[in-house]
PDB file of C-alpha atoms in Angstrom:
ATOM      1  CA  UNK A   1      25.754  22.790 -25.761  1.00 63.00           C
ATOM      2  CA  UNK A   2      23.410  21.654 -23.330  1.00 78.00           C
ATOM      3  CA  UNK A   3      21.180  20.308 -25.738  1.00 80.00           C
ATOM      4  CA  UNK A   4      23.310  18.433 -27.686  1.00 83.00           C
ATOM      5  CA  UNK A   5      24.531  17.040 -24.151  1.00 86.00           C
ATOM      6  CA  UNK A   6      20.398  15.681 -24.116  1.00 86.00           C
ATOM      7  CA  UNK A   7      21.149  14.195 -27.435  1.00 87.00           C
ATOM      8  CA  UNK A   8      23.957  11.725 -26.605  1.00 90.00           C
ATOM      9  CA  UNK A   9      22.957  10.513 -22.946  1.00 89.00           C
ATOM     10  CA  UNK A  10      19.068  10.106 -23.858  1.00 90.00           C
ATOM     11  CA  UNK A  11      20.500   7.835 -27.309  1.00 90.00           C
ATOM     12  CA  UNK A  12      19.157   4.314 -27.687  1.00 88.00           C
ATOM     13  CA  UNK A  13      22.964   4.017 -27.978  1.00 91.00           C
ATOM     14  CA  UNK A  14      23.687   5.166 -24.564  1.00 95.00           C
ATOM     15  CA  UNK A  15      26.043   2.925 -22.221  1.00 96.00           C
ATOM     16  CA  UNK A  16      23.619   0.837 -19.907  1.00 96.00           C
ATOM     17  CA  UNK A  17      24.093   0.247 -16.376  1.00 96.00           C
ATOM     18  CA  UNK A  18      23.555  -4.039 -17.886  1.00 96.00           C
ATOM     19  CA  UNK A  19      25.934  -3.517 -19.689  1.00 96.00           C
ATOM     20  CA  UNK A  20      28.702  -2.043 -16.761  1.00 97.00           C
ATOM     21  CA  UNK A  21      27.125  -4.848 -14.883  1.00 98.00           C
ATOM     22  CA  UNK A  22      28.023  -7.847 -17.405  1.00 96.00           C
ATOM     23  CA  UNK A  23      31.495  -6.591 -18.626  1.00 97.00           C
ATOM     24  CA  UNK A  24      32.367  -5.600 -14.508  1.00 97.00           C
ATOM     25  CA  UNK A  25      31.478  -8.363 -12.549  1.00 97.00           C
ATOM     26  CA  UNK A  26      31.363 -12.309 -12.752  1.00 96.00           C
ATOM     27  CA  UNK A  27      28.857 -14.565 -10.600  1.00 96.00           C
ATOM     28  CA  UNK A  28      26.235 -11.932 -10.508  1.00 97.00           C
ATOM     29  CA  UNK A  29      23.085 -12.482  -8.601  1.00 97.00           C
ATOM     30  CA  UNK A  30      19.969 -10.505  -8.997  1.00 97.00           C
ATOM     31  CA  UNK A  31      17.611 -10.012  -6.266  1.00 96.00           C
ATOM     32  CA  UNK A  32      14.324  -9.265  -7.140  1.00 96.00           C
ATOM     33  CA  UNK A  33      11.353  -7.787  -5.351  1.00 93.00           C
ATOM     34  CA  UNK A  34      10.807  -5.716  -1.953  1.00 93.00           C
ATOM     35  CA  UNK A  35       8.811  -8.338  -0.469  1.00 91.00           C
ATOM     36  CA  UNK A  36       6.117  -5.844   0.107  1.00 88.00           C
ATOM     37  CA  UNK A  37       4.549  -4.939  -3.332  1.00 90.00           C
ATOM     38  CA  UNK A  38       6.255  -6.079  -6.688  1.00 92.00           C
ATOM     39  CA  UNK A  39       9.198  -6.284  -8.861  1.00 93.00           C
ATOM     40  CA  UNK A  40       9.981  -2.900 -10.419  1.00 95.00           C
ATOM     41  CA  UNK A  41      12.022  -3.757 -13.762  1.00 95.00           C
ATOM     42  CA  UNK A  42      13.122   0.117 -13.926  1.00 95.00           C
ATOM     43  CA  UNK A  43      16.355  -1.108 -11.152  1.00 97.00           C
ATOM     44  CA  UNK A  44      18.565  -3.985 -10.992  1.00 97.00           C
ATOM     45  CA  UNK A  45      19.665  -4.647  -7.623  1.00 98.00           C
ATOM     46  CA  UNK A  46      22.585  -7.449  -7.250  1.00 98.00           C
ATOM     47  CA  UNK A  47      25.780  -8.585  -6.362  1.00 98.00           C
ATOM     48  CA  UNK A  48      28.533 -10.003  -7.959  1.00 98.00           C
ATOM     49  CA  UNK A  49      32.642 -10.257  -7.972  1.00 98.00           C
ATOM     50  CA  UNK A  50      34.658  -6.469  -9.109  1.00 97.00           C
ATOM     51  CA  UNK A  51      38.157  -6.647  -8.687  1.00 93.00           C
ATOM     52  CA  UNK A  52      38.378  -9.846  -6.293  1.00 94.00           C
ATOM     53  CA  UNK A  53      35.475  -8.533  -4.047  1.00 97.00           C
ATOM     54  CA  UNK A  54      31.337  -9.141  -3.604  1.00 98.00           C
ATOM     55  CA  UNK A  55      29.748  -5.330  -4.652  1.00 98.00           C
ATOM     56  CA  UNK A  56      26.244  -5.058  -4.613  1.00 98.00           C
ATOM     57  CA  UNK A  57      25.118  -3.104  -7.787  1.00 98.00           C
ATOM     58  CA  UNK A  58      22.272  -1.474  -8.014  1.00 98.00           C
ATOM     59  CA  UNK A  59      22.085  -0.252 -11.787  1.00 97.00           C
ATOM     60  CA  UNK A  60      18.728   1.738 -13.646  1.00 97.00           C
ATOM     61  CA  UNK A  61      17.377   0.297 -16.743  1.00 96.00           C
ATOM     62  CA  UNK A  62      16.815   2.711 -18.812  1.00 92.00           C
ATOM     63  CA  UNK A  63      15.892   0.942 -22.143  1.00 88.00           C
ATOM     64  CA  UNK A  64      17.024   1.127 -26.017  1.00 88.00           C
ATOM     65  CA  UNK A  65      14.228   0.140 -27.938  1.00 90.00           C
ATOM     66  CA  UNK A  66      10.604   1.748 -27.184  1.00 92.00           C
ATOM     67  CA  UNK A  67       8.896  -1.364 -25.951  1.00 94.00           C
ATOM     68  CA  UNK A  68      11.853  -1.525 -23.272  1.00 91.00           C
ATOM     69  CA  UNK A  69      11.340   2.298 -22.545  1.00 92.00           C
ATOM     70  CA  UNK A  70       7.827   1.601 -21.882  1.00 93.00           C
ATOM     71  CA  UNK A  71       8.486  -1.575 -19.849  1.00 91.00           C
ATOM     72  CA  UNK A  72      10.961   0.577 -17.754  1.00 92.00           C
ATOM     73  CA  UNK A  73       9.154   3.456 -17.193  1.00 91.00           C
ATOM     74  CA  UNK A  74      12.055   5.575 -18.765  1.00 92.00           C
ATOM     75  CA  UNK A  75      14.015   4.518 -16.033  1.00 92.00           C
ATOM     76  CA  UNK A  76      11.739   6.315 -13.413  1.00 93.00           C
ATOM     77  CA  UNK A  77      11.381   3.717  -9.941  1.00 96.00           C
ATOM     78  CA  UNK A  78       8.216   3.278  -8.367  1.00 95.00           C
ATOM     79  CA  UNK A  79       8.143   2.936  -4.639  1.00 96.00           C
ATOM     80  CA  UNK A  80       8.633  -0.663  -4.586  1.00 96.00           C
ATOM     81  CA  UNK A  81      11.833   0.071  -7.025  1.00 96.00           C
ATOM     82  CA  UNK A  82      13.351   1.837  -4.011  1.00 97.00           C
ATOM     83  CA  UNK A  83      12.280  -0.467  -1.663  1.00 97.00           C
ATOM     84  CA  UNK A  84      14.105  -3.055  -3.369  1.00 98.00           C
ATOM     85  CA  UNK A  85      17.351  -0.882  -3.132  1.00 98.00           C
ATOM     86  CA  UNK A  86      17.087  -0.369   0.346  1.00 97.00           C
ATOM     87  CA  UNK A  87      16.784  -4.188   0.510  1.00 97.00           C
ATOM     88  CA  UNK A  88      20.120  -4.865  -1.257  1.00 98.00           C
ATOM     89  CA  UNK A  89      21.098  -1.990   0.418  1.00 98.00           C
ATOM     90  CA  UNK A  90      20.639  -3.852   4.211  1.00 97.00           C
ATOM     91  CA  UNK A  91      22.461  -6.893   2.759  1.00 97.00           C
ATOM     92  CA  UNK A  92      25.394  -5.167   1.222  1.00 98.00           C
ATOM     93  CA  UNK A  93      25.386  -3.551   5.378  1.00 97.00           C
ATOM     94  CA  UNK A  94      25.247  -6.624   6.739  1.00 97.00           C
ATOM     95  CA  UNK A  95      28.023  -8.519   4.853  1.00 97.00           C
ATOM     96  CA  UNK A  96      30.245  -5.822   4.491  1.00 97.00           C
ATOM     97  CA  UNK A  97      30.158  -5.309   0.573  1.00 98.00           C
ATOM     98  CA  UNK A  98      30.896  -2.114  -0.921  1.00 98.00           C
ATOM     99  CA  UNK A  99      27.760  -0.218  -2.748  1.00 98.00           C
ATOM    100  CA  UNK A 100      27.915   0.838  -6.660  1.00 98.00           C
ATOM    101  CA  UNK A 101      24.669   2.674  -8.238  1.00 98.00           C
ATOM    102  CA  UNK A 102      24.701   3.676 -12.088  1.00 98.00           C
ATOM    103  CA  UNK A 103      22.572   6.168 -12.595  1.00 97.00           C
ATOM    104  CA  UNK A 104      20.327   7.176 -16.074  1.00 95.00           C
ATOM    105  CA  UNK A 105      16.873   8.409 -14.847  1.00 94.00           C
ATOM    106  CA  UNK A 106      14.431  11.473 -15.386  1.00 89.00           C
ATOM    107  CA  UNK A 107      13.790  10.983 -11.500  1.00 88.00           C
ATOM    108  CA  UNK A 108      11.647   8.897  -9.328  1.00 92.00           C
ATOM    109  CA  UNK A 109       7.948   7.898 -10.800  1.00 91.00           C
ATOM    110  CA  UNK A 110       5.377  10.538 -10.007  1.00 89.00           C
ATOM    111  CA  UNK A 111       2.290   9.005 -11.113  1.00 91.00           C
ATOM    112  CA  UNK A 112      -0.807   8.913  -9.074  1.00 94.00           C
ATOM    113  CA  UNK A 113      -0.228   5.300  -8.436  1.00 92.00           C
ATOM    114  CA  UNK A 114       3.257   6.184  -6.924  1.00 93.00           C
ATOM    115  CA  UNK A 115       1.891   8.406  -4.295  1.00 93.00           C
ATOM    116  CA  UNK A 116      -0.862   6.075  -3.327  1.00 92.00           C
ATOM    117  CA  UNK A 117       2.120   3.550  -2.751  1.00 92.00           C
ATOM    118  CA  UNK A 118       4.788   6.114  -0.350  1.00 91.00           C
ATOM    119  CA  UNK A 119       6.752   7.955  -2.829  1.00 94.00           C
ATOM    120  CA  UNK A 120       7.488  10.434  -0.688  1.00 94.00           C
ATOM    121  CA  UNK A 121       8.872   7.829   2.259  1.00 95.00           C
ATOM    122  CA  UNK A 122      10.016   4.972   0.049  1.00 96.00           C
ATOM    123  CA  UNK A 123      12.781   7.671  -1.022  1.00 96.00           C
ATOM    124  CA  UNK A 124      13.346   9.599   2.138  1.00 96.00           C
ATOM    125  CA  UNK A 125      13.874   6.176   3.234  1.00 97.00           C
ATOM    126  CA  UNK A 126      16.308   5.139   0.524  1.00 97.00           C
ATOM    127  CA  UNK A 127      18.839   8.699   0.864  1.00 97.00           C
ATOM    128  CA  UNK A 128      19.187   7.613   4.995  1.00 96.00           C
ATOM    129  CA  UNK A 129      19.913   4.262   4.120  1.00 97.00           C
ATOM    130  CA  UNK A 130      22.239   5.475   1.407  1.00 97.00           C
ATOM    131  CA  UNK A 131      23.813   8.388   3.762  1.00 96.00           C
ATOM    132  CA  UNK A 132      24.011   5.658   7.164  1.00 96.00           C
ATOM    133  CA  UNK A 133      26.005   2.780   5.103  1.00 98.00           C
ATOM    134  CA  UNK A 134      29.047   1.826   6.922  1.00 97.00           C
ATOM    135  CA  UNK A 135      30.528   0.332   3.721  1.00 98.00           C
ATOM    136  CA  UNK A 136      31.635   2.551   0.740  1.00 98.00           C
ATOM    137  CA  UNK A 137      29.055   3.833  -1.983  1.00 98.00           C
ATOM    138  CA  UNK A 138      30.062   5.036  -5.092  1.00 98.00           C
ATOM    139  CA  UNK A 139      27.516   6.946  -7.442  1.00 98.00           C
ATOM    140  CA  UNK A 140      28.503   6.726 -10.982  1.00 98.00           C
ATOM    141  CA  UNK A 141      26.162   8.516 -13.571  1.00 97.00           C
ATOM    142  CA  UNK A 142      26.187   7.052 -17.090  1.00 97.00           C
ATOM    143  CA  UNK A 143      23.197   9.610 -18.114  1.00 94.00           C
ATOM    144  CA  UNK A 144      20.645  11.917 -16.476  1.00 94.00           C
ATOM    145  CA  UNK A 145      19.717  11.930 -12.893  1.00 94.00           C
ATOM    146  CA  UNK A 146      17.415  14.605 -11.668  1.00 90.00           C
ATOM    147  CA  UNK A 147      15.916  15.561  -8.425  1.00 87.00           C
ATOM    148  CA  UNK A 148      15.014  13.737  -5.846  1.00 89.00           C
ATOM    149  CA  UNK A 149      14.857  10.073  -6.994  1.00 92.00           C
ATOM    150  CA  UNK A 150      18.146  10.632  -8.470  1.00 94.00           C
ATOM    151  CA  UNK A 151      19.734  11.996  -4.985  1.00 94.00           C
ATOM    152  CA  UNK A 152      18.346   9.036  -3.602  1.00 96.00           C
ATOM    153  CA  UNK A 153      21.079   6.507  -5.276  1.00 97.00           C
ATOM    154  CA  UNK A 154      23.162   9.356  -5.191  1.00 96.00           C
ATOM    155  CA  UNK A 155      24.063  10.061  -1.184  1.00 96.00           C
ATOM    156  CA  UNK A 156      27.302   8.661  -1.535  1.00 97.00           C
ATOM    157  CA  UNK A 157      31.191   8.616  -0.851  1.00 97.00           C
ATOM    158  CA  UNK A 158      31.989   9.243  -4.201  1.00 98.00           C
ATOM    159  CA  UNK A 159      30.366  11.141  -7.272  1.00 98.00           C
ATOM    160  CA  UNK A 160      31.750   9.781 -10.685  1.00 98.00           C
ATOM    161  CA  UNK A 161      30.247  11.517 -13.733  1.00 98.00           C
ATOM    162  CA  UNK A 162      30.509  10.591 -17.437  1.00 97.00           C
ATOM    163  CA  UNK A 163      31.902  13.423 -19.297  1.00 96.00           C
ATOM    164  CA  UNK A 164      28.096  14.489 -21.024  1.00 94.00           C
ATOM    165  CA  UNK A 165      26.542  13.376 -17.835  1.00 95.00           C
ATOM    166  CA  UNK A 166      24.151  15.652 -16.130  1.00 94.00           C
ATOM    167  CA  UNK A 167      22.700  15.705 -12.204  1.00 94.00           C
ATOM    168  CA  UNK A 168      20.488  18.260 -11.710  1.00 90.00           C
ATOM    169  CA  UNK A 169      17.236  19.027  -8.730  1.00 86.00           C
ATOM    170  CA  UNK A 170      14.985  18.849 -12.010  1.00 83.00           C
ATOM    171  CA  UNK A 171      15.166  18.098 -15.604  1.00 82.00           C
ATOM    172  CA  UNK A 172      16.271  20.844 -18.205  1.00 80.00           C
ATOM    173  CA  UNK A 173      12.851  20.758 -19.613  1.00 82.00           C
ATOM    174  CA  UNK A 174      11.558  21.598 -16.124  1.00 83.00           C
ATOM    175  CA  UNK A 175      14.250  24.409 -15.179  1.00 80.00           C
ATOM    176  CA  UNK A 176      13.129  26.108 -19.172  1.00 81.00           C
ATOM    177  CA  UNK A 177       9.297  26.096 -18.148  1.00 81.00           C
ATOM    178  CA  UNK A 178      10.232  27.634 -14.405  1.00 80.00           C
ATOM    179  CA  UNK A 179      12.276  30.386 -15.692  1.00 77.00           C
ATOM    180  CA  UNK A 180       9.719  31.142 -18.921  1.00 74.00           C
ATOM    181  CA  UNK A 181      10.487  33.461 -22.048  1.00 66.00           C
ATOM    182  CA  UNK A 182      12.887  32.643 -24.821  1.00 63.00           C
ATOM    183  CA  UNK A 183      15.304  29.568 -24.753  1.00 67.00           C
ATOM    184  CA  UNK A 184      18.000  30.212 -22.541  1.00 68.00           C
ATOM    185  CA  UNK A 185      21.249  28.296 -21.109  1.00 72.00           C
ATOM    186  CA  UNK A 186      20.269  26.631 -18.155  1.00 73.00           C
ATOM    187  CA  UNK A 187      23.737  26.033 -16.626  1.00 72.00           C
ATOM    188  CA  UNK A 188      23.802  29.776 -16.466  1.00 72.00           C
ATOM    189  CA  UNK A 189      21.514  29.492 -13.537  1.00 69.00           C
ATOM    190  CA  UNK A 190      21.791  25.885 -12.070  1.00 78.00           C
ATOM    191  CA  UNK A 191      25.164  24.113 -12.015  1.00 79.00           C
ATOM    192  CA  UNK A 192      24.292  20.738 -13.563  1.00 88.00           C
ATOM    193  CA  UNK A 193      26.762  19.512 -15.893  1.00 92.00           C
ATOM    194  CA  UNK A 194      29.890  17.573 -14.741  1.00 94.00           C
ATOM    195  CA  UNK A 195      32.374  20.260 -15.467  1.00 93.00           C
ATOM    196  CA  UNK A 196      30.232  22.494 -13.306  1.00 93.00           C
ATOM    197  CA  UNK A 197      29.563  20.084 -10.777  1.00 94.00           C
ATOM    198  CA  UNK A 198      33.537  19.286 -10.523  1.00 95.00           C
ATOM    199  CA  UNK A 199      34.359  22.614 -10.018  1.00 93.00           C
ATOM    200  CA  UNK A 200      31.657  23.222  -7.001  1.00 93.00           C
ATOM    201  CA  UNK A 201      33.036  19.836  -5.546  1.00 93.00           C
ATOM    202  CA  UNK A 202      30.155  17.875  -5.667  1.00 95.00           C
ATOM    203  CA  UNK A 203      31.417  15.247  -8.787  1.00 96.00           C
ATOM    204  CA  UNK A 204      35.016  13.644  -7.346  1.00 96.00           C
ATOM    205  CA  UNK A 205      35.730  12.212 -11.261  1.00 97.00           C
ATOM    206  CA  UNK A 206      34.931  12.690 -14.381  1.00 97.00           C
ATOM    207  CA  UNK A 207      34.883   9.987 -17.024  1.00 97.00           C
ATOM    208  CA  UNK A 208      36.150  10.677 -20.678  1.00 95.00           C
ATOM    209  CA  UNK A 209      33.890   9.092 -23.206  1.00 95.00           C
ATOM    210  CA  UNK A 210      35.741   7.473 -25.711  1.00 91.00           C
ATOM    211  CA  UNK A 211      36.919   4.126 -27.103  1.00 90.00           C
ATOM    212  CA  UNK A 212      37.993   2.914 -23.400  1.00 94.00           C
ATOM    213  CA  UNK A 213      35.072   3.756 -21.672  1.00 97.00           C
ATOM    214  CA  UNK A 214      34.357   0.521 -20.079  1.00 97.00           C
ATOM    215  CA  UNK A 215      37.814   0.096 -18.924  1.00 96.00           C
ATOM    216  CA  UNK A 216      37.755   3.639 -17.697  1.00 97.00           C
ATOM    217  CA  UNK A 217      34.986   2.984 -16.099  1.00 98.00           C
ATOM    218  CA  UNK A 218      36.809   0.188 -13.901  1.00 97.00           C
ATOM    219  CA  UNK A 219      39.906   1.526 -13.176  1.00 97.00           C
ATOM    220  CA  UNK A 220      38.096   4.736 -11.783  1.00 97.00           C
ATOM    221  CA  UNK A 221      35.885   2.222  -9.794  1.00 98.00           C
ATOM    222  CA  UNK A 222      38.595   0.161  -8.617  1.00 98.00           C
ATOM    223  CA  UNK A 223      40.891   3.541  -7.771  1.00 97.00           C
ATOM    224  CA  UNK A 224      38.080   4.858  -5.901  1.00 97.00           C
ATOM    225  CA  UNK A 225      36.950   1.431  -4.079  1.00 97.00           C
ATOM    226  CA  UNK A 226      40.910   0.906  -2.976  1.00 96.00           C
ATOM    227  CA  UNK A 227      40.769   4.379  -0.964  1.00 97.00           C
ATOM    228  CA  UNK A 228      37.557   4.192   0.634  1.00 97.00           C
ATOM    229  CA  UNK A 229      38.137   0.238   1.471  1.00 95.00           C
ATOM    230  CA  UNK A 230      40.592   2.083   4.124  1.00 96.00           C
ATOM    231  CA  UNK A 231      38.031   4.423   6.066  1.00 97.00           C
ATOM    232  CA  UNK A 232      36.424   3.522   8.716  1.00 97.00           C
ATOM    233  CA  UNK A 233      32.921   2.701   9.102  1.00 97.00           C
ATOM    234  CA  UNK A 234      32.245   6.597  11.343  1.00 97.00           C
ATOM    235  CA  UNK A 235      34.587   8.039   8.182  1.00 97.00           C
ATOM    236  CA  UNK A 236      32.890   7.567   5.613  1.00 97.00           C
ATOM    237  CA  UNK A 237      29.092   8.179   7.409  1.00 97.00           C
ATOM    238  CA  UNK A 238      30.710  11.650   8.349  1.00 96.00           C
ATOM    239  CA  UNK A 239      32.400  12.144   5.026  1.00 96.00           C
ATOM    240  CA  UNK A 240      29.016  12.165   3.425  1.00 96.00           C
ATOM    241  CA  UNK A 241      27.092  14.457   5.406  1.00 93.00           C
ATOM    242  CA  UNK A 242      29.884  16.833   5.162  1.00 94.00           C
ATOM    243  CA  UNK A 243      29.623  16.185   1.332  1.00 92.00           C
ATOM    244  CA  UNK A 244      26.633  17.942   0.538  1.00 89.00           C
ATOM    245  CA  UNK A 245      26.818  20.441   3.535  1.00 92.00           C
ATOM    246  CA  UNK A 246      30.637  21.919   2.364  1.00 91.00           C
ATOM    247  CA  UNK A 247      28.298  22.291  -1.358  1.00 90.00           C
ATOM    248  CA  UNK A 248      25.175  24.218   0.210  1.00 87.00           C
ATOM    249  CA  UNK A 249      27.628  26.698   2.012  1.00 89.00           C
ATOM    250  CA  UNK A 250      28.738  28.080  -0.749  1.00 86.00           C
ATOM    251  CA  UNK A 251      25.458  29.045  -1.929  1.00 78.00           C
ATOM    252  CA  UNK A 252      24.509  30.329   1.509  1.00 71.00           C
TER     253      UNK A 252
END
């Protein structure tokens, strides 16, 4: 099951978060850089109009084609990636624009060159940003997101899954070499699928894949942006932390 789950979302095929972006919004800006280092091509970060309001967007490339894999780094952000997140991230705080991140990633790069550049800060860095917004964030994942660089664009309001999505603290590959021996199913042992994630309370939507999906990708946006636009700003900081805590307790 699992592996044929592998087989759709890692697809040259796959739904891109450009391709959300272009069919969602209309005067979209990208910013690039994080004024420090360079211009990781692995995240857009922008803003544009969804549903008669400025959202900034912050959506991994993953890449079709190989060259565009390799270009992208398989969708895995460097620490200047994150860093320019956490610079849309202070603009979207400062004018008051709601947050969307589409997720597809095997998790933050973890290179040598990544750790000689703050790895380890430029994400614990991102998730406070991401957990201290006092505008709405919405995490939607189109693919794979695992550990921590995932969690990173992931400390939001709102958890929206495609239905063959997975979210996981590593990748399946990973979990198979910890736990040794014979093939097994993984989501035996880790929750990680969006059915299982649903039922734990950690996803707030899932997504049906078919012919529709980019309009059921708005309307679920759109439903989920109209609720939140009514919280206030100590609402939906609170709502977040409590989140992930009300999850962890029931594994305590």
């Amino acid at each position: 099951m699992l592996e044929e789950q592998l087989k759709k979302i890692r697809s040259a095929q796959r739904i891109s978060a450009a391709t959300v972006i272009g069919a969602l919004t209309t005067n979209f800006f990208t910013l690039h850089g994080d004024r420090l280092q360079a211009d990781d091509p692995a995240v857009t970060v922008g803003y544009g109009t969804f549903d008669q309001q400025t959202v900034l967007f912050v959506g991994v490339n993953r890449g079709a084609t190989l060259q565009q894999r390799l270009d992208y780094h398989f969708g895995a952000l460097s620490p200047a990636g994150y860093r320019k997140v956490c610079r849309g991230l202070t603009q979207a705080e400062k004018f008051g624009w709601p947050v969307i991140t589409l997720i597809n990633m095997p998790g933050a790069a973890a290179d040598v060159a990544a750790e000689l550049n703050g790895q380890s800060q430029a994400l614990a860095v991102t998730i406070s940003q991401m957990g201290r917004l006092t505008v709405p964030n919405i995490a939607l994942f189109l693919g794979e997101g695992e550990s921590g660089g995932a969690l990173a664009l992931a400390n939001s309001n709102r958890i929206l899954m495609l239905t063959n999505s997975i979210y996981s603290v590593a990748s399946p590959e990973a979990v198979q070499a910890i736990l040794k021996g014979a093939q097994q199913d993984l989501t035996k042992y880790l929750p990680m699928t969006a059915a299982q994630l649903a039922e734990i309370g950690l996803v707030d939507q899932i997504i049906p894949e078919d012919e529709q999906l980019l309009e059921q990708i708005k309307q679920a946006l759109q439903q989920q942006l109209a609720e939140l636009g009514t919280w206030s700003a100590t609402r939906l900081q609170q709502q977040r932390t409590e989140k992930y805590l009300a999850v962890l307790a029931q594994f305590e």
